[in-house]
Short mmCIF file of C-alpha atoms in Angstrom, two decimals:
data_model
loop_
_atom_site.label_atom_id
_atom_site.label_comp_id
_atom_site.label_asym_id
_atom_site.label_seq_id
_atom_site.Cartn_x
_atom_site.Cartn_y
_atom_site.Cartn_z
CA UNK R 753 0.00 0.00 0.00
CA UNK R 754 0.99 3.62 -0.49
CA UNK R 755 0.00 6.87 1.13
CA UNK R 756 1.25 10.32 2.06
CA UNK R 757 2.38 11.99 5.26
CA UNK R 758 3.17 15.47 6.57
CA UNK R 759 6.25 16.15 8.68
CA UNK R 760 4.97 18.00 11.75
CA UNK R 761 8.09 18.04 13.96
CA UNK R 762 11.76 18.25 12.94
CA UNK R 763 12.62 15.18 15.05
CA UNK R 764 10.73 12.83 12.75
CA UNK R 765 7.06 12.93 13.72
CA UNK R 766 4.79 12.55 10.68
CA UNK R 767 0.99 12.67 10.50
CA UNK R 768 -0.93 10.50 8.04
CA UNK R 769 -4.26 8.68 7.89
CA UNK R 770 -4.97 5.70 10.10
CA UNK R 771 -6.33 3.74 7.14
CA UNK R 772 -2.94 4.16 5.41
CA UNK R 773 -1.00 2.33 8.14
CA UNK R 774 -3.74 0.15 9.67
CA UNK R 775 -2.59 -3.48 10.04
CA UNK R 776 0.71 -2.75 8.29
CA UNK R 777 3.46 -5.26 9.04
CA UNK R 778 6.11 -2.63 8.28
CA UNK R 779 6.10 1.07 7.41
CA UNK R 780 8.73 2.65 5.17
CA UNK R 781 8.95 6.43 4.76
CA UNK R 782 10.62 8.04 1.74
CA UNK R 783 11.45 11.73 1.99
CA UNK R 784 11.72 14.21 -0.85
CA UNK R 785 15.51 14.32 -0.38
CA UNK R 786 15.75 10.67 -1.41
CA UNK R 787 16.35 9.24 2.06
CA UNK R 788 14.22 6.39 3.41
CA UNK R 789 13.50 5.33 6.97
CA UNK R 790 11.67 2.60 8.83
CA UNK R 791 8.83 4.08 10.88
CA UNK R 792 7.08 3.18 14.10
CA UNK R 793 3.48 4.06 15.00
CA UNK R 794 3.32 6.69 17.74
CA UNK R 795 -0.47 6.69 18.06
CA UNK R 796 -3.77 6.74 16.20
CA UNK R 797 -7.29 8.12 16.46
CA UNK R 798 -10.09 6.18 14.73
CA UNK R 799 -12.63 8.98 15.15
CA UNK R 800 -10.67 11.32 12.85
CA UNK R 801 -8.83 8.62 10.86
CA UNK R 802 -5.51 10.20 11.85
CA UNK R 803 -2.26 8.54 12.92
CA UNK R 804 1.20 9.76 13.84
CA UNK R 805 4.31 7.78 12.92
CA UNK R 806 7.93 8.38 13.94
CA UNK R 807 11.17 8.02 12.02
CA UNK R 808 14.71 8.33 13.38
CA UNK R 809 15.58 11.63 11.72
CA UNK R 810 16.45 15.13 12.86
CA UNK R 811 16.34 18.72 11.61
CA UNK R 812 13.60 17.95 9.11
CA UNK R 813 11.70 20.81 7.47
CA UNK R 814 8.14 20.91 8.78
CA UNK R 815 4.81 22.01 7.39
CA UNK R 816 3.11 25.15 8.62
CA UNK R 817 -0.50 24.64 9.68
CA UNK R 818 -3.02 27.38 8.96
CA UNK R 819 -6.44 28.15 10.41
CA UNK R 820 -9.12 26.21 8.53
CA UNK R 821 -11.82 28.26 10.27
CA UNK R 822 -10.85 31.15 7.98
CA UNK R 823 -11.73 29.13 4.86
CA UNK R 824 -14.72 30.09 2.76
CA UNK R 825 -16.52 28.13 0.09
CA UNK R 826 -14.86 29.04 -3.22
CA UNK R 827 -11.35 29.57 -1.80
CA UNK R 828 -8.54 28.06 -3.87
CA UNK R 829 -6.71 25.07 -2.37
CA UNK R 830 -3.96 22.71 -3.53
CA UNK R 831 -3.78 18.98 -2.76
CA UNK R 832 -0.38 17.26 -2.65
CA UNK R 833 0.29 13.57 -2.35
CA UNK R 834 1.59 10.27 -3.56
CA UNK R 835 -1.30 9.83 -5.99
CA UNK R 836 -1.42 6.31 -7.43
CA UNK R 837 2.17 5.85 -6.16
CA UNK R 838 3.43 7.22 -9.48
CA UNK R 839 7.18 7.42 -10.02
CA UNK R 840 8.72 10.89 -10.01
CA UNK R 841 7.51 12.47 -6.79
CA UNK R 842 4.26 13.90 -5.44
CA UNK R 843 1.28 14.90 -7.57
CA UNK R 844 -0.11 18.42 -7.15
CA UNK R 845 -3.73 19.25 -7.99
CA UNK R 846 -5.62 22.54 -7.81
CA UNK R 847 -9.23 23.10 -6.81
CA UNK R 848 -11.54 25.05 -4.57
CA UNK R 849 -13.25 24.54 -1.25
CA UNK R 850 -16.58 23.08 -2.37
CA UNK R 851 -18.23 22.89 1.05
CA UNK R 852 -17.44 23.04 4.75
CA UNK R 853 -18.66 21.04 7.74
CA UNK R 854 -19.45 17.89 5.77
CA UNK R 855 -20.20 14.55 7.47
CA UNK R 856 -19.24 11.38 5.61
CA UNK R 857 -19.95 7.79 6.56
CA UNK R 858 -16.84 5.60 6.72
CA UNK R 859 -15.70 2.42 8.39
CA UNK R 860 -15.25 2.26 11.36
CA UNK R 861 -16.94 5.59 12.21
CA UNK R 862 -18.43 8.67 10.55
CA UNK R 863 -16.09 11.61 9.97
CA UNK R 864 -17.42 15.02 11.00
CA UNK R 865 -16.62 18.64 10.09
CA UNK R 866 -14.80 17.69 6.88
CA UNK R 867 -13.65 20.06 4.13
CA UNK R 868 -15.00 19.11 0.70
CA UNK R 869 -12.84 19.99 -2.29
CA UNK R 870 -12.85 19.38 -6.04
CA UNK R 871 -9.03 19.23 -6.14
CA UNK R 872 -8.36 15.75 -7.51
CA UNK R 873 -7.74 13.26 -4.70
CA UNK R 874 -6.81 9.70 -5.65
CA UNK R 875 -5.49 6.51 -4.06
CA UNK R 876 -2.19 7.38 -2.41
CA UNK R 877 -3.20 10.98 -1.59
CA UNK R 878 -4.49 9.92 1.82
CA UNK R 879 -2.63 11.65 4.64
CA UNK R 880 -1.30 14.40 2.41
CA UNK R 881 -1.78 18.13 2.86
CA UNK R 882 -4.52 20.35 1.52
CA UNK R 883 -2.95 23.80 1.47
CA UNK R 884 -4.13 27.33 0.84
CA UNK R 885 -2.40 29.69 -1.57
CA UNK R 886 -0.05 30.81 1.21
CA UNK R 887 1.23 27.23 1.46
CA UNK R 888 -0.31 26.67 4.90
CA UNK R 889 -1.85 23.28 5.62
CA UNK R 890 -5.60 23.76 6.13
CA UNK R 891 -6.60 20.10 5.87
CA UNK R 892 -5.38 16.52 5.68
CA UNK R 893 -6.70 14.69 2.62
CA UNK R 894 -8.60 11.66 3.84
CA UNK R 895 -11.33 10.35 1.57
CA UNK R 896 -12.70 10.37 -1.93
CA UNK R 897 -16.00 9.18 -3.38
CA UNK R 898 -15.31 6.64 -6.09
CA UNK R 899 -18.73 6.97 -7.72
CA UNK R 900 -18.37 10.75 -8.02
CA UNK R 901 -16.05 13.17 -9.79
CA UNK R 902 -14.40 16.11 -8.10
CA UNK R 903 -15.51 15.15 -4.60
CA UNK R 904 -12.76 14.73 -2.03
CA UNK R 905 -12.66 15.30 1.71
CA UNK R 906 -10.05 16.51 4.19
CA UNK R 907 -9.87 16.68 7.97
CA UNK R 908 -9.69 20.37 8.85
CA UNK R 909 -6.52 21.72 10.45
CA UNK R 910 -8.53 23.03 13.41
CA UNK R 911 -9.74 19.49 14.15
CA UNK R 912 -6.41 17.82 13.34
CA UNK R 913 -4.13 20.13 15.35
CA UNK R 914 -4.99 19.05 18.91
CA UNK R 915 -5.31 15.41 17.78
CA UNK R 916 -1.75 15.44 16.42
CA UNK R 917 -0.42 17.07 19.60
CA UNK R 918 -2.15 14.48 21.80
CA UNK R 919 -0.92 11.55 19.71
CA UNK R 920 2.67 12.81 19.91
CA UNK R 921 2.49 13.47 23.64
CA UNK R 922 0.33 10.58 24.86
CA UNK R 923 0.06 8.11 21.99
CA UNK R 924 -3.72 8.41 22.14
CA UNK R 925 -6.51 10.96 22.33
CA UNK R 926 -8.34 11.42 25.62
CA UNK R 927 -11.99 12.24 24.94
CA UNK R 928 -15.04 12.55 27.17
CA UNK R 929 -17.84 9.97 26.94
CA UNK R 930 -21.51 10.85 27.30
CA UNK R 931 -22.80 7.36 26.56
CA UNK R 932 -25.25 7.86 23.72
CA UNK R 933 -25.63 7.51 19.97
CA UNK R 934 -27.69 10.11 18.14
CA UNK R 935 -28.96 11.11 14.72
CA UNK R 936 -29.61 14.50 13.14
CA UNK R 937 -33.16 15.78 13.40
CA UNK R 938 -34.61 15.90 9.89
CA UNK R 939 -38.16 16.39 8.58
CA UNK R 940 -38.54 12.59 8.39
CA UNK R 941 -37.43 12.20 12.02
CA UNK R 942 -39.70 14.98 13.26
CA UNK R 943 -42.68 13.33 11.56
CA UNK R 944 -41.85 9.88 12.90
CA UNK R 945 -41.36 11.06 16.49
CA UNK R 946 -43.87 13.92 16.39
CA UNK R 947 -41.22 16.45 17.38
CA UNK R 948 -41.78 20.18 17.16
CA UNK R 949 -38.09 20.88 16.43
CA UNK R 950 -36.16 21.90 13.34
CA UNK R 951 -32.67 21.23 14.70
CA UNK R 952 -30.98 19.03 17.26
CA UNK R 953 -30.15 15.36 17.67
CA UNK R 954 -32.44 12.51 18.60
CA UNK R 955 -31.05 9.85 20.92
CA UNK R 956 -31.11 6.46 19.15
CA UNK R 957 -29.04 4.34 21.55
CA UNK R 958 -28.01 4.62 25.20
CA UNK R 959 -25.59 2.72 27.39
CA UNK R 960 -27.46 1.90 30.59
CA UNK R 961 -24.28 2.37 32.61
CA UNK R 962 -23.40 5.58 30.74
CA UNK R 963 -23.51 9.16 32.01
CA UNK R 964 -26.49 10.30 29.90
CA UNK R 965 -28.76 7.42 30.97
CA UNK R 966 -27.84 7.89 34.62
CA UNK R 967 -28.73 11.58 34.30
CA UNK R 968 -32.22 10.75 33.00
CA UNK R 969 -31.86 10.98 29.21
CA UNK R 970 -33.72 8.25 27.29
CA UNK R 971 -33.95 6.90 23.73
CA UNK R 972 -36.21 9.15 21.66
CA UNK R 973 -35.31 12.31 23.55
CA UNK R 974 -34.09 15.24 21.44
CA UNK R 975 -30.99 17.09 22.64
CA UNK R 976 -30.83 20.75 21.64
CA UNK R 977 -28.08 22.33 23.79
CA UNK R 978 -24.98 21.64 25.88
CA UNK R 979 -24.24 24.32 28.48
CA UNK R 980 -26.58 26.65 26.65
CA UNK R 981 -24.80 26.21 23.30
CA UNK R 982 -26.97 24.99 20.42
CA UNK R 983 -26.26 21.50 19.04
CA UNK R 984 -28.14 21.55 15.72
CA UNK R 985 -26.62 18.29 14.42
CA UNK R 986 -24.32 15.42 15.42
CA UNK R 987 -21.25 17.16 14.00
CA UNK R 988 -21.74 20.22 16.22
CA UNK R 989 -22.80 18.06 19.16
CA UNK R 990 -19.64 15.94 19.08
CA UNK R 991 -17.18 18.73 18.32
CA UNK R 992 -18.64 20.71 21.25
CA UNK R 993 -18.70 17.66 23.54
CA UNK R 994 -15.04 16.92 22.82
CA UNK R 995 -14.01 20.38 24.01
CA UNK R 996 -14.84 19.39 27.60
CA UNK R 997 -12.57 17.55 30.02
CA UNK R 998 -13.22 14.07 31.35
CA UNK R 999 -15.06 14.49 34.67
CA UNK R 1000 -16.67 17.79 33.67
CA UNK R 1001 -20.35 18.25 34.52
CA UNK R 1002 -22.31 19.66 31.57
CA UNK R 1003 -25.90 20.84 31.38
CA UNK R 1004 -27.71 18.95 28.61
CA UNK R 1005 -30.98 20.48 27.44
CA UNK R 1006 -33.38 18.03 25.82
CA UNK R 1007 -37.02 17.62 24.84
CA UNK R 1008 -38.95 14.56 26.03
CA UNK R 1009 -42.67 14.05 25.36
CA UNK R 1010 -43.03 17.67 24.36
CA UNK R 1011 -41.44 19.06 27.56
CA UNK R 1012 -38.01 20.63 27.93
CA UNK R 1013 -35.64 19.33 30.61
CA UNK R 1014 -32.05 20.01 31.66
CA UNK R 1015 -29.87 17.14 32.91
CA UNK R 1016 -26.54 17.49 34.71
CA UNK R 1017 -24.26 14.93 33.07
CA UNK R 1018 -20.82 14.04 34.43
CA UNK R 1019 -18.66 13.04 31.49
CA UNK R 1020 -16.68 9.80 31.68
CA UNK R 1021 -13.58 8.85 29.67
CA UNK R 1022 -14.07 7.36 26.26
CA UNK R 1023 -12.14 4.09 25.89
CA UNK R 1024 -9.50 3.99 23.19
CA UNK R 1025 -10.49 1.66 20.36
CA UNK R 1026 -8.85 0.71 17.09
#
């Protein structure tokens, strides 16, 4: 298999996609200066499909990460990567930001808050940088849709930054656990459950020993806010949830049988899974 990586620290730390190195018996990194190194896995995060690997090298040039929150639909971006593992070095493609905040369904988990681009992304591009016209990394190319043309997705730099730091420092990502699975409220859902809501998430599964269940939340309830901040969909719900520390007590506002309630939920630690 082949993929792409981004040097993030001069002492040999490289970020790539988890699906690039998953189940690999050995990992070999080739740099643009012609040198090659064996690599070890420093850590991975299945929820963002990111992984950090380490090579025994020093004084490497590193990428500069930009602020993906400043992106607007229509901005020019450039994708770089080892497309199709072609001989002769990386492939560079030009496109625009087609959409922001996309959710895509992948195995093993959905990916949230993704950047959509029409810059050509092919097999081998995974883990490579999506850069703005200043050369700053604003995303990490992660997925393409084989049945479509000009539809690729990248993990935003704002999401990736703290994940990379945690993987380098701890070898894993510590996230809070609320103990529920939810789905976006849509017109179909509101009709099925007779909800008088346009936005939010409906609880579809609950762990009986989880924090949300113990606080009184039940399947079919519709969550609309955490600590007074709106959670209009699962992407916003999770990205907001993950900003809190393990052990924090958050106020979850939800609608049950037409009435609005607020539950105090003490967040547990999400177990690390592959």
